[in-house]
Amino acid sequence: MTRSLVSIEDLDNDEIEAIFELADRFLDEMATPGKPHRVRGRRTLARDFILSTLFYEPSTRTRLSFESAMLRLGGQVISSAEVTSSSAAKGETIADTVRVVENYADIVVIRHSDEGAAQVAADYTDLPVINAGDGGHEHPTQTLCDLYTLRAAHRQKEKDEDLSFKDVTIELRGDLKHGRTVHSLVYALARFGARIIPSHAPGCDLPDHVKQRLARDYGCLLLRKQEIEDLHDDDFPEFVYVTPEGPHQRTLWTGEEADVWFKLSLEQRRKLREMKSVDFFYATRYQKERHEGGVGDEYPAIDAALLKDKRYRQTKVMHPLPRVDELSYDLDEDPRGVYFKQAAYGVPVRMALIASLLELFPSLLSQSRKPRYSLYSNAQGLRCTNGKCVTRQANEARYVIPKFWIVDQQPLTVRCVYCDFEYEPRIVSRSSTKKYTAAIDEWREVYDRSPRDLVLYLNEQEAIDAGHQLRRGRKRPSGKQLPTKTLAGK
Ligand code: NCD
């Protein structure tokens, strides 16, 4: 079965480690003398293969490092770097583009402004697809480079230990709202057990759906500064996520809503105090192309003066680049600035990823990755309301069928497969009868009998507008239209 990398979730921890070990091998064998992070020369491993890059958004590092990686593996590259020179300018859909390109190449790298675009590409081709950034959603290959940099800068004590960042505290700075590199990174950091301090610029907090997923899928705790009486400290960030040591911590998350407060145990308080010394900064640029307003004066910047602070004296500085004003040039020669190495690692890491997906080392990735949740999908019914989701773009909406993971059953909660927005539908109906009810718990019975018969709506009006009728013998619970419940960020 073809494996793709659309979300960082598509690789499990062992697979990430295996990719890193292969990247180590490339670096060991091909490093530039005196520059152990830089690959040079070429191999012949991928001589029978062609990589195609489809870049609908600007890129320097990502596209060039993919192309360099493929060339250094001995393969060939064909590129469509500018939307104006491709058929997309004529209105071609993502599905058609990949169905054509699959005849010319063996693996596809796509960057697109729509959230979920890479998932659509992967759905419509049998080639491996690599997501090189889909709008403000995810950027999983940057995360591989980030994790590889963290691993190199924070060498495991024992070489044969499993990869873990349990004793690492990382402070994420800047635009956590639209920074797609941050979104993929927080999921991976949570999985590898790091302590994460999101320190966002005003108006640039992590989106609700990212927080919900951190809590739901990885058992992360959401804490708020005001809640922690004895941690009152002006320097302390507004939000803190602590990844669990064990599954028992999930019980602390009692959540009807995302914003639940917790009573902390002494142990958790101790951990929070430990977090005050930060091992890594992960700085990001203000994603001006995805915001409506301009950047304010309060955008956090990192410079040599900040690193004089007691908490930050040992802190290494990462950045996916490009930088604007948030990272001073005065750190470029400082050994704590590791961002150029991070960019250099893009080549060996992407070489290892391409080699894995092309099965040049057959046992590296497992045949398939089992999804975490069951799928609900129906051309009728619930639609994602995120205006940036690929399913909402006129061109793609003509053929893409909405798909949602069923992430909770009580209350029924579904997550858009493409962009991760979550919803609590309130109406259940059937494709076969077009009769709906507000007795939402009935979804299970319909789904168990025939998943394709299930039609969910957010509210009664949507069902009525779609020509469904109230099932006879059932009263509307309140006699009124039910409110719509949308969990994801606006
Ligand atoms: C990032 C991106 O494109 O999201 N760049 C990159 O790939 N290294 C970060 C950014 O553009 O700010």
Coordinates of C-alpha atoms and ligand atoms in Angstrom, one line a residue:
M1 CA 0.0 0.0 0.0
T2 CA 1.3 3.5 -0.9
R3 CA 2.2 5.6 2.1
S4 CA 2.0 9.4 2.1
L5 CA 2.9 12.1 4.5
V6 CA 0.0 14.5 4.7
S7 CA -0.1 15.1 8.5
I8 CA 2.7 14.3 11.0
E9 CA 0.1 11.8 12.3
D10 CA 0.9 9.7 9.2
L11 CA 4.2 8.5 10.7
D12 CA 4.3 6.8 14.1
N13 CA 7.2 7.4 16.5
D14 CA 9.2 4.4 15.5
E15 CA 8.9 5.4 11.8
I16 CA 10.1 8.9 12.6
E17 CA 13.1 7.3 14.4
A18 CA 13.8 5.0 11.5
I19 CA 13.8 8.0 9.1
F20 CA 16.2 9.9 11.4
E21 CA 18.5 6.9 11.6
L22 CA 18.6 6.8 7.8
A23 CA 19.2 10.6 7.7
D24 CA 22.2 10.0 10.1
R25 CA 23.5 7.4 7.7
F26 CA 23.3 9.8 4.8
L27 CA 25.1 12.5 6.9
D28 CA 27.8 10.1 8.1
E29 CA 28.5 8.9 4.5
M30 CA 28.0 12.1 2.6
A31 CA 28.9 15.1 4.9
T32 CA 30.9 18.0 3.7
P33 CA 34.3 18.0 5.4
G34 CA 34.2 20.4 8.4
K35 CA 30.4 20.8 8.0
P36 CA 28.9 17.7 9.5
H37 CA 25.3 19.0 9.0
R38 CA 25.7 19.5 5.2
V39 CA 25.3 16.7 2.7
R40 CA 27.3 16.8 -0.6
G41 CA 27.8 14.4 -3.5
R42 CA 25.3 12.0 -5.1
R43 CA 24.2 8.4 -4.8
T44 CA 22.4 6.2 -7.3
L45 CA 19.8 4.8 -5.0
A46 CA 16.8 6.6 -6.7
R47 CA 18.2 6.6 -10.2
D48 CA 15.0 5.0 -11.6
F49 CA 12.7 7.6 -10.0
I50 CA 11.3 11.0 -10.7
L51 CA 10.0 13.4 -8.1
S52 CA 7.5 16.1 -9.0
T53 CA 7.0 19.3 -7.0
L54 CA 3.7 21.2 -7.3
F55 CA 4.1 24.5 -5.5
Y56 CA 1.1 26.7 -5.6
E57 CA 2.6 29.0 -2.9
P58 CA 6.0 30.6 -2.7
S59 CA 8.9 28.5 -1.3
T60 CA 12.7 28.6 -1.3
R61 CA 13.9 26.2 1.4
T62 CA 11.3 23.5 1.1
R63 CA 11.2 23.2 -2.7
L64 CA 15.0 23.5 -3.2
S65 CA 15.8 21.1 -0.3
F66 CA 13.3 18.5 -1.7
E67 CA 14.9 18.9 -5.2
S68 CA 18.4 18.7 -3.8
A69 CA 17.5 15.6 -1.7
M70 CA 16.1 13.8 -4.8
L71 CA 19.1 14.8 -6.9
R72 CA 21.5 13.6 -4.2
L73 CA 19.7 10.3 -4.1
G74 CA 20.4 10.0 -7.8
G75 CA 16.8 10.7 -8.9
Q76 CA 15.4 13.2 -11.3
V77 CA 13.1 16.2 -10.6
I78 CA 10.3 17.9 -12.5
S79 CA 8.8 21.0 -11.1
S80 CA 5.8 23.2 -11.4
A81 CA 6.9 26.1 -9.2
E82 CA 4.5 28.9 -10.2
V83 CA 0.8 28.7 -10.4
T84 CA 0.7 31.1 -13.3
S85 CA 2.7 28.6 -15.4
S86 CA 0.5 25.6 -14.6
S87 CA -3.1 24.5 -15.5
A88 CA -4.3 25.7 -12.0
A89 CA -4.3 29.2 -13.6
K90 CA -6.9 27.8 -16.0
G91 CA -9.0 26.4 -13.3
E92 CA -7.7 22.8 -13.1
T93 CA -8.6 21.0 -9.9
I94 CA -6.1 19.4 -7.5
A95 CA -7.5 15.9 -8.3
D96 CA -7.1 16.4 -12.1
T97 CA -3.6 17.8 -11.7
V98 CA -2.3 14.8 -9.6
R99 CA -4.1 12.3 -11.9
V100 CA -2.1 13.7 -14.8
V101 CA 1.2 14.1 -12.9
E102 CA 1.1 10.6 -11.7
N103 CA 1.9 9.6 -15.3
Y104 CA 5.1 11.6 -15.3
A105 CA 6.6 11.0 -11.8
D106 CA 6.9 8.5 -9.0
I107 CA 6.3 10.7 -6.0
V108 CA 4.6 14.1 -5.6
V109 CA 5.4 17.0 -3.3
I110 CA 2.7 19.6 -3.0
R111 CA 2.4 23.0 -1.4
H112 CA -1.0 24.7 -1.6
S113 CA -2.9 27.6 0.1
D114 CA -6.0 25.5 0.9
E115 CA -6.1 23.6 4.2
G116 CA -6.4 19.9 3.4
A117 CA -5.2 20.3 -0.3
A118 CA -2.5 17.6 0.2
Q119 CA -5.1 15.2 1.5
V120 CA -7.1 15.7 -1.6
A121 CA -4.0 15.1 -3.7
A122 CA -3.3 11.8 -1.8
D123 CA -7.0 10.7 -2.2
Y124 CA -6.7 11.0 -6.0
T125 CA -3.4 9.4 -6.9
D126 CA -1.8 6.1 -6.1
L127 CA 1.7 7.8 -5.8
P128 CA 3.1 8.8 -2.4
V129 CA 2.2 12.4 -1.7
I130 CA 4.2 14.7 0.6
N131 CA 2.6 17.7 2.1
A132 CA 5.0 20.7 1.9
G133 CA 2.5 23.0 3.6
D134 CA -1.3 23.3 3.1
G135 CA -2.4 26.8 4.0
G136 CA -2.2 27.4 7.8
H137 CA -2.9 23.8 8.5
E138 CA 0.2 21.6 8.7
H139 CA 3.8 21.3 7.4
P140 CA 4.9 17.8 8.5
T141 CA 8.3 17.7 6.7
Q142 CA 9.4 20.9 8.4
T143 CA 8.5 19.1 11.7
L144 CA 10.8 16.3 10.8
C145 CA 13.6 18.8 10.3
D146 CA 12.7 20.5 13.6
L147 CA 12.6 17.2 15.5
Y148 CA 15.9 16.1 13.9
T149 CA 17.5 19.4 15.0
L150 CA 16.1 19.0 18.5
R151 CA 17.5 15.5 18.6
A152 CA 20.9 16.6 17.4
A153 CA 21.0 19.6 19.8
H154 CA 19.8 17.5 22.7
R155 CA 21.6 14.3 22.1
Q156 CA 20.1 11.3 23.7
K157 CA 22.2 10.0 26.6
E158 CA 22.2 6.5 25.3
K159 CA 22.3 5.9 21.5
D160 CA 20.0 2.9 21.8
E161 CA 17.4 4.7 23.8
D162 CA 14.0 5.4 22.1
L163 CA 13.7 8.9 20.8
S164 CA 12.1 11.0 23.6
F165 CA 11.9 14.7 24.5
K166 CA 10.5 14.1 28.0
D167 CA 13.1 16.3 29.7
V168 CA 12.9 19.0 27.1
T169 CA 11.0 22.4 27.5
I170 CA 10.4 24.3 24.4
E171 CA 8.8 27.7 24.1
L172 CA 6.9 28.4 20.9
R173 CA 7.0 32.1 20.0
G174 CA 5.1 34.3 17.6
D175 CA 2.3 33.3 15.3
L176 CA 0.9 30.1 16.6
K177 CA -2.4 30.8 15.0
H178 CA -1.5 30.6 11.3
G179 CA 2.0 29.0 11.7
R180 CA 1.5 25.6 10.0
T181 CA 5.0 24.5 11.1
V182 CA 3.9 25.0 14.7
H183 CA 0.7 23.0 14.3
S184 CA 2.5 19.9 13.1
L185 CA 5.3 20.4 15.6
V186 CA 3.1 20.6 18.7
Y187 CA 1.4 17.3 17.9
A188 CA 4.8 15.6 17.5
L189 CA 6.2 17.2 20.6
A190 CA 3.2 16.0 22.6
R191 CA 3.8 12.5 21.3
F192 CA 7.4 12.6 22.2
G193 CA 6.6 13.9 25.7
A194 CA 8.1 17.5 25.5
R195 CA 6.9 20.3 27.8
I196 CA 5.5 23.0 25.5
I197 CA 5.1 26.7 26.4
P198 CA 3.1 28.5 23.8
S199 CA 4.1 32.1 24.0
H200 CA 2.1 33.7 21.3
A201 CA 2.0 37.3 19.9
P202 CA -1.3 39.2 20.6
G203 CA -4.1 37.7 18.5
C204 CA -1.9 34.8 17.4
D205 CA -2.9 32.0 19.9
L206 CA -3.0 28.4 18.9
P207 CA -6.4 27.7 17.2
D208 CA -9.1 26.0 19.2
H209 CA -9.0 22.9 17.0
V210 CA -5.3 22.5 17.7
K211 CA -5.9 22.8 21.4
Q212 CA -8.8 20.3 21.2
R213 CA -6.7 17.8 19.4
L214 CA -3.8 18.2 21.8
A215 CA -6.2 17.4 24.6
R216 CA -8.2 14.7 22.9
D217 CA -5.5 12.8 21.1
Y218 CA -2.5 13.3 23.3
G219 CA -4.0 13.9 26.8
C220 CA -2.3 17.3 27.1
L221 CA -3.4 19.5 30.0
L222 CA -4.6 23.0 29.3
L223 CA -3.7 25.3 32.2
R224 CA -4.2 28.9 32.6
K225 CA -2.0 31.3 34.4
Q226 CA -4.8 32.7 36.6
E227 CA -5.6 29.3 37.8
I228 CA -2.3 28.6 39.3
E229 CA -2.2 30.8 42.4
D230 CA 1.3 30.1 43.5
L231 CA 2.7 30.4 40.0
H232 CA 1.7 34.0 39.6
D233 CA 4.5 35.6 37.7
D234 CA 4.4 38.2 35.0
D235 CA 6.8 36.2 32.9
F236 CA 4.7 33.1 32.9
P237 CA 2.9 32.4 29.6
E238 CA -0.9 32.5 29.4
F239 CA -1.2 28.9 28.3
V240 CA 0.8 25.9 29.3
Y241 CA 0.4 22.4 28.0
V242 CA 1.9 19.6 30.0
T243 CA 2.0 16.3 28.2
P244 CA 1.0 13.3 30.3
E245 CA 3.4 10.9 31.9
G246 CA 0.6 8.3 31.9
P247 CA -2.9 7.9 30.7
H248 CA -4.4 8.5 34.1
Q249 CA -3.9 12.2 33.5
R250 CA -6.7 12.2 30.9
T251 CA -9.2 12.0 33.8
L252 CA -8.1 15.5 34.7
W253 CA -9.7 16.6 31.5
T254 CA -13.3 16.7 32.4
G255 CA -14.2 18.8 29.4
E256 CA -17.6 19.7 28.2
E257 CA -15.8 22.6 26.7
A258 CA -12.2 23.2 25.7
D259 CA -11.6 25.8 28.4
V260 CA -11.8 23.7 31.6
W261 CA -9.7 24.5 34.7
F262 CA -7.8 22.0 36.6
K263 CA -6.8 21.5 40.1
L264 CA -3.1 20.6 40.0
S265 CA -1.3 18.0 42.0
L266 CA 1.9 18.9 43.8
E267 CA 3.8 16.9 41.2
Q268 CA 2.3 18.9 38.4
R269 CA 3.1 22.1 40.1
R270 CA 6.7 21.0 40.5
K271 CA 6.9 20.2 36.8
L272 CA 5.5 23.6 35.9
R273 CA 8.2 25.2 38.0
E274 CA 10.9 23.2 36.1
M275 CA 9.5 24.5 32.9
K276 CA 10.8 27.9 33.9
S277 CA 14.2 27.1 32.4
V278 CA 13.7 26.8 28.7
D279 CA 15.8 24.5 26.5
F280 CA 14.6 25.7 23.1
F281 CA 12.9 28.7 21.5
Y282 CA 11.0 27.9 18.4
A283 CA 10.5 31.4 16.8
T284 CA 8.1 32.0 13.9
R285 CA 7.4 34.9 11.6
Y286 CA 4.1 36.7 11.5
Q287 CA 2.2 34.9 8.7
K288 CA 1.0 38.1 7.1
E289 CA -0.4 36.4 4.1
R290 CA -3.0 34.6 6.3
H291 CA -4.0 37.5 8.6
E292 CA -6.4 40.2 7.8
G293 CA -4.8 42.9 10.0
G294 CA -1.2 44.0 10.3
V295 CA 1.3 42.9 12.8
G296 CA 1.3 45.0 16.1
D297 CA 4.3 46.4 18.0
E298 CA 4.1 43.6 20.5
Y299 CA 5.3 40.8 18.3
P300 CA 7.9 38.9 20.4
A301 CA 11.5 39.2 19.1
I302 CA 14.5 37.1 20.1
D303 CA 17.9 38.8 20.4
A304 CA 21.2 38.5 22.3
A305 CA 19.8 40.7 25.1
L306 CA 16.9 38.3 25.7
L307 CA 19.2 35.4 26.0
K308 CA 21.0 37.1 28.9
D309 CA 17.9 36.5 31.0
K310 CA 18.5 33.7 33.6
R311 CA 15.9 31.5 32.2
Y312 CA 17.3 31.7 28.7
R313 CA 21.0 31.5 29.2
Q314 CA 21.2 27.9 27.9
T315 CA 18.3 28.3 25.4
K316 CA 19.0 27.2 21.9
V317 CA 17.1 29.1 19.2
M318 CA 15.3 27.4 16.3
H319 CA 13.3 29.0 13.5
P320 CA 11.8 27.4 10.3
L321 CA 12.9 30.5 8.3
P322 CA 12.4 32.8 6.6
R323 CA 12.8 35.4 9.4
V324 CA 11.6 39.0 9.3
D325 CA 12.0 41.0 12.5
E326 CA 11.3 38.4 15.1
L327 CA 14.9 37.0 15.2
S328 CA 17.9 39.3 15.4
Y329 CA 21.0 38.8 13.2
D330 CA 23.1 39.2 16.3
L331 CA 22.5 35.5 17.1
D332 CA 23.8 34.2 13.8
E333 CA 27.3 33.5 15.1
D334 CA 26.1 32.5 18.6
P335 CA 26.3 28.7 19.1
R336 CA 22.8 28.8 20.6
G337 CA 21.4 29.8 17.2
V338 CA 20.8 26.5 15.5
Y339 CA 18.4 27.7 12.7
F340 CA 20.8 27.4 9.8
K341 CA 21.7 23.9 10.8
Q342 CA 17.9 23.2 11.0
A343 CA 17.7 24.4 7.3
A344 CA 20.7 22.3 6.4
Y345 CA 19.1 19.2 7.9
G346 CA 16.3 19.6 5.4
V347 CA 18.4 17.7 2.8
P348 CA 19.4 14.5 4.7
V349 CA 15.9 14.3 6.4
R350 CA 14.1 14.7 3.1
M351 CA 16.4 12.2 1.4
A352 CA 15.5 9.7 4.1
L353 CA 11.8 10.5 3.8
I354 CA 11.8 10.2 0.0
A355 CA 13.8 6.9 0.2
S356 CA 11.3 5.6 2.7
L357 CA 8.2 6.5 0.8
L358 CA 9.7 5.1 -2.5
E359 CA 10.5 1.9 -0.5
L360 CA 14.2 2.1 -1.4
F361 CA 14.6 0.5 2.0
P362 CA 11.6 -1.7 2.1
S363 CA 11.3 -2.5 5.8
L364 CA 11.5 1.1 7.0
L365 CA 7.8 2.0 7.0
S366 CA 5.0 -0.4 7.8
Q367 CA 2.6 -1.3 5.0
S368 CA -0.2 0.9 6.4
R369 CA -1.1 3.0 9.3
K370 CA -4.3 2.3 11.1
P371 CA -6.5 5.3 11.5
R372 CA -7.2 6.4 15.1
Y373 CA -10.9 7.0 14.6
S374 CA -13.9 5.7 12.5
L375 CA -14.9 7.7 9.4
Y376 CA -18.2 9.4 8.6
S377 CA -18.6 10.6 5.1
N378 CA -21.6 11.6 3.1
A379 CA -22.1 13.9 0.1
Q380 CA -25.2 15.1 1.8
G381 CA -25.3 16.7 5.3
L382 CA -22.6 18.2 7.4
R383 CA -20.1 20.5 5.7
C384 CA -17.0 22.0 7.2
T385 CA -17.5 25.7 8.0
N386 CA -13.9 26.7 7.8
G387 CA -13.7 29.0 4.9
K388 CA -10.0 28.0 4.3
C389 CA -10.8 24.3 4.1
V390 CA -10.2 22.8 0.7
T391 CA -13.8 21.4 0.8
R392 CA -15.1 25.0 0.7
Q393 CA -13.2 26.1 -2.4
A394 CA -15.5 26.4 -5.4
N395 CA -13.2 24.5 -7.7
E396 CA -12.7 21.5 -5.4
A397 CA -16.1 21.5 -3.8
R398 CA -17.5 20.2 -7.1
Y399 CA -16.0 16.7 -6.4
V400 CA -14.6 16.5 -2.9
I401 CA -17.0 14.6 -0.6
P402 CA -16.8 15.9 3.0
K403 CA -15.2 13.4 5.4
F404 CA -15.1 13.5 9.2
W405 CA -13.4 11.4 11.9
I406 CA -15.8 10.5 14.7
V407 CA -13.6 11.6 17.6
D408 CA -16.1 11.4 20.4
Q409 CA -19.4 9.6 20.8
Q410 CA -20.7 11.3 23.9
P411 CA -21.5 14.0 22.8
L412 CA -21.1 13.0 19.2
T413 CA -18.1 15.1 17.9
V414 CA -16.6 14.9 14.5
R415 CA -13.4 16.4 13.0
C416 CA -13.0 17.4 9.4
V417 CA -10.4 15.0 7.9
Y418 CA -9.0 17.9 5.7
C419 CA -8.6 20.8 8.1
D420 CA -9.2 19.4 11.7
F421 CA -12.1 21.7 12.6
E422 CA -14.4 19.9 15.1
Y423 CA -18.3 19.9 15.2
E424 CA -21.1 18.6 17.4
P425 CA -23.9 17.7 15.1
R426 CA -27.4 17.9 16.6
I427 CA -29.5 16.2 13.9
V428 CA -29.4 12.7 12.6
S429 CA -31.0 11.6 9.3
R430 CA -30.7 8.9 6.7
S431 CA -29.9 9.1 3.0
S432 CA -32.4 6.4 2.3
T433 CA -35.5 7.9 3.9
K434 CA -34.6 11.6 4.3
K435 CA -36.3 11.6 7.7
Y436 CA -34.5 13.4 10.5
T437 CA -34.6 13.4 14.2
A438 CA -33.0 15.5 17.0
A439 CA -32.5 12.3 19.0
I440 CA -28.8 12.4 18.1
D441 CA -27.9 9.2 19.9
E442 CA -29.6 7.3 17.1
W443 CA -26.6 8.0 14.9
R444 CA -24.9 4.9 16.3
E445 CA -27.7 2.5 15.2
V446 CA -27.8 4.0 11.7
Y447 CA -24.0 4.0 11.4
D448 CA -23.7 0.4 12.6
R449 CA -26.3 -0.8 10.1
S450 CA -25.0 1.2 7.1
P451 CA -22.3 3.9 7.6
R452 CA -23.2 5.4 4.2
D453 CA -26.9 5.9 5.2
L454 CA -26.0 8.2 8.0
V455 CA -26.5 11.9 7.4
L456 CA -25.6 14.4 10.1
Y457 CA -26.5 18.1 10.3
L458 CA -25.4 20.8 12.7
N459 CA -29.0 22.0 13.2
E460 CA -32.6 21.4 12.1
Q461 CA -32.7 24.2 9.5
E462 CA -29.8 22.6 7.6
A463 CA -31.8 19.4 7.4
I464 CA -35.0 21.2 6.3
D465 CA -33.1 23.2 3.6
A466 CA -31.7 19.9 2.3
G467 CA -35.3 18.6 1.8
H468 CA -35.3 16.2 4.8
Q469 CA -38.4 15.9 6.9
L470 CA -39.0 15.5 10.6
R471 CA -39.6 11.8 11.3
R472 CA -43.3 11.3 12.4
G473 CA -44.1 10.5 16.0
R474 CA -41.1 12.5 17.3
K475 CA -41.5 15.9 18.8
R476 CA -38.9 18.5 18.6
P477 CA -37.3 18.5 22.0
S478 CA -37.8 22.3 22.7
G479 CA -40.4 23.0 20.0
K480 CA -37.8 25.4 18.6
Q481 CA -34.9 25.2 16.3
L482 CA -31.9 23.7 17.9
P483 CA -28.8 25.9 18.3
T484 CA -25.8 25.2 16.2
K485 CA -22.7 24.1 18.0
T486 CA -19.4 24.6 16.4
L487 CA -16.3 23.7 18.5
A488 CA -13.5 24.8 16.2
G489 CA -12.0 28.2 16.1
K490 CA -13.6 30.8 13.9
Ligands
NCD1 C1 7.6 28.0 6.6 C2 6.3 27.8 5.8 O1 6.3 27.8 4.6 O2 5.3 27.5 6.5 N1 8.7 28.0 5.8 C3 9.4 26.8 5.6 O3 8.9 26.0 4.9 N2 10.6 26.6 6.1 C4 7.6 29.1 7.6 C5 7.1 30.4 7.1 O4 6.9 30.7 6.0 O5 7.1 31.3 8.0

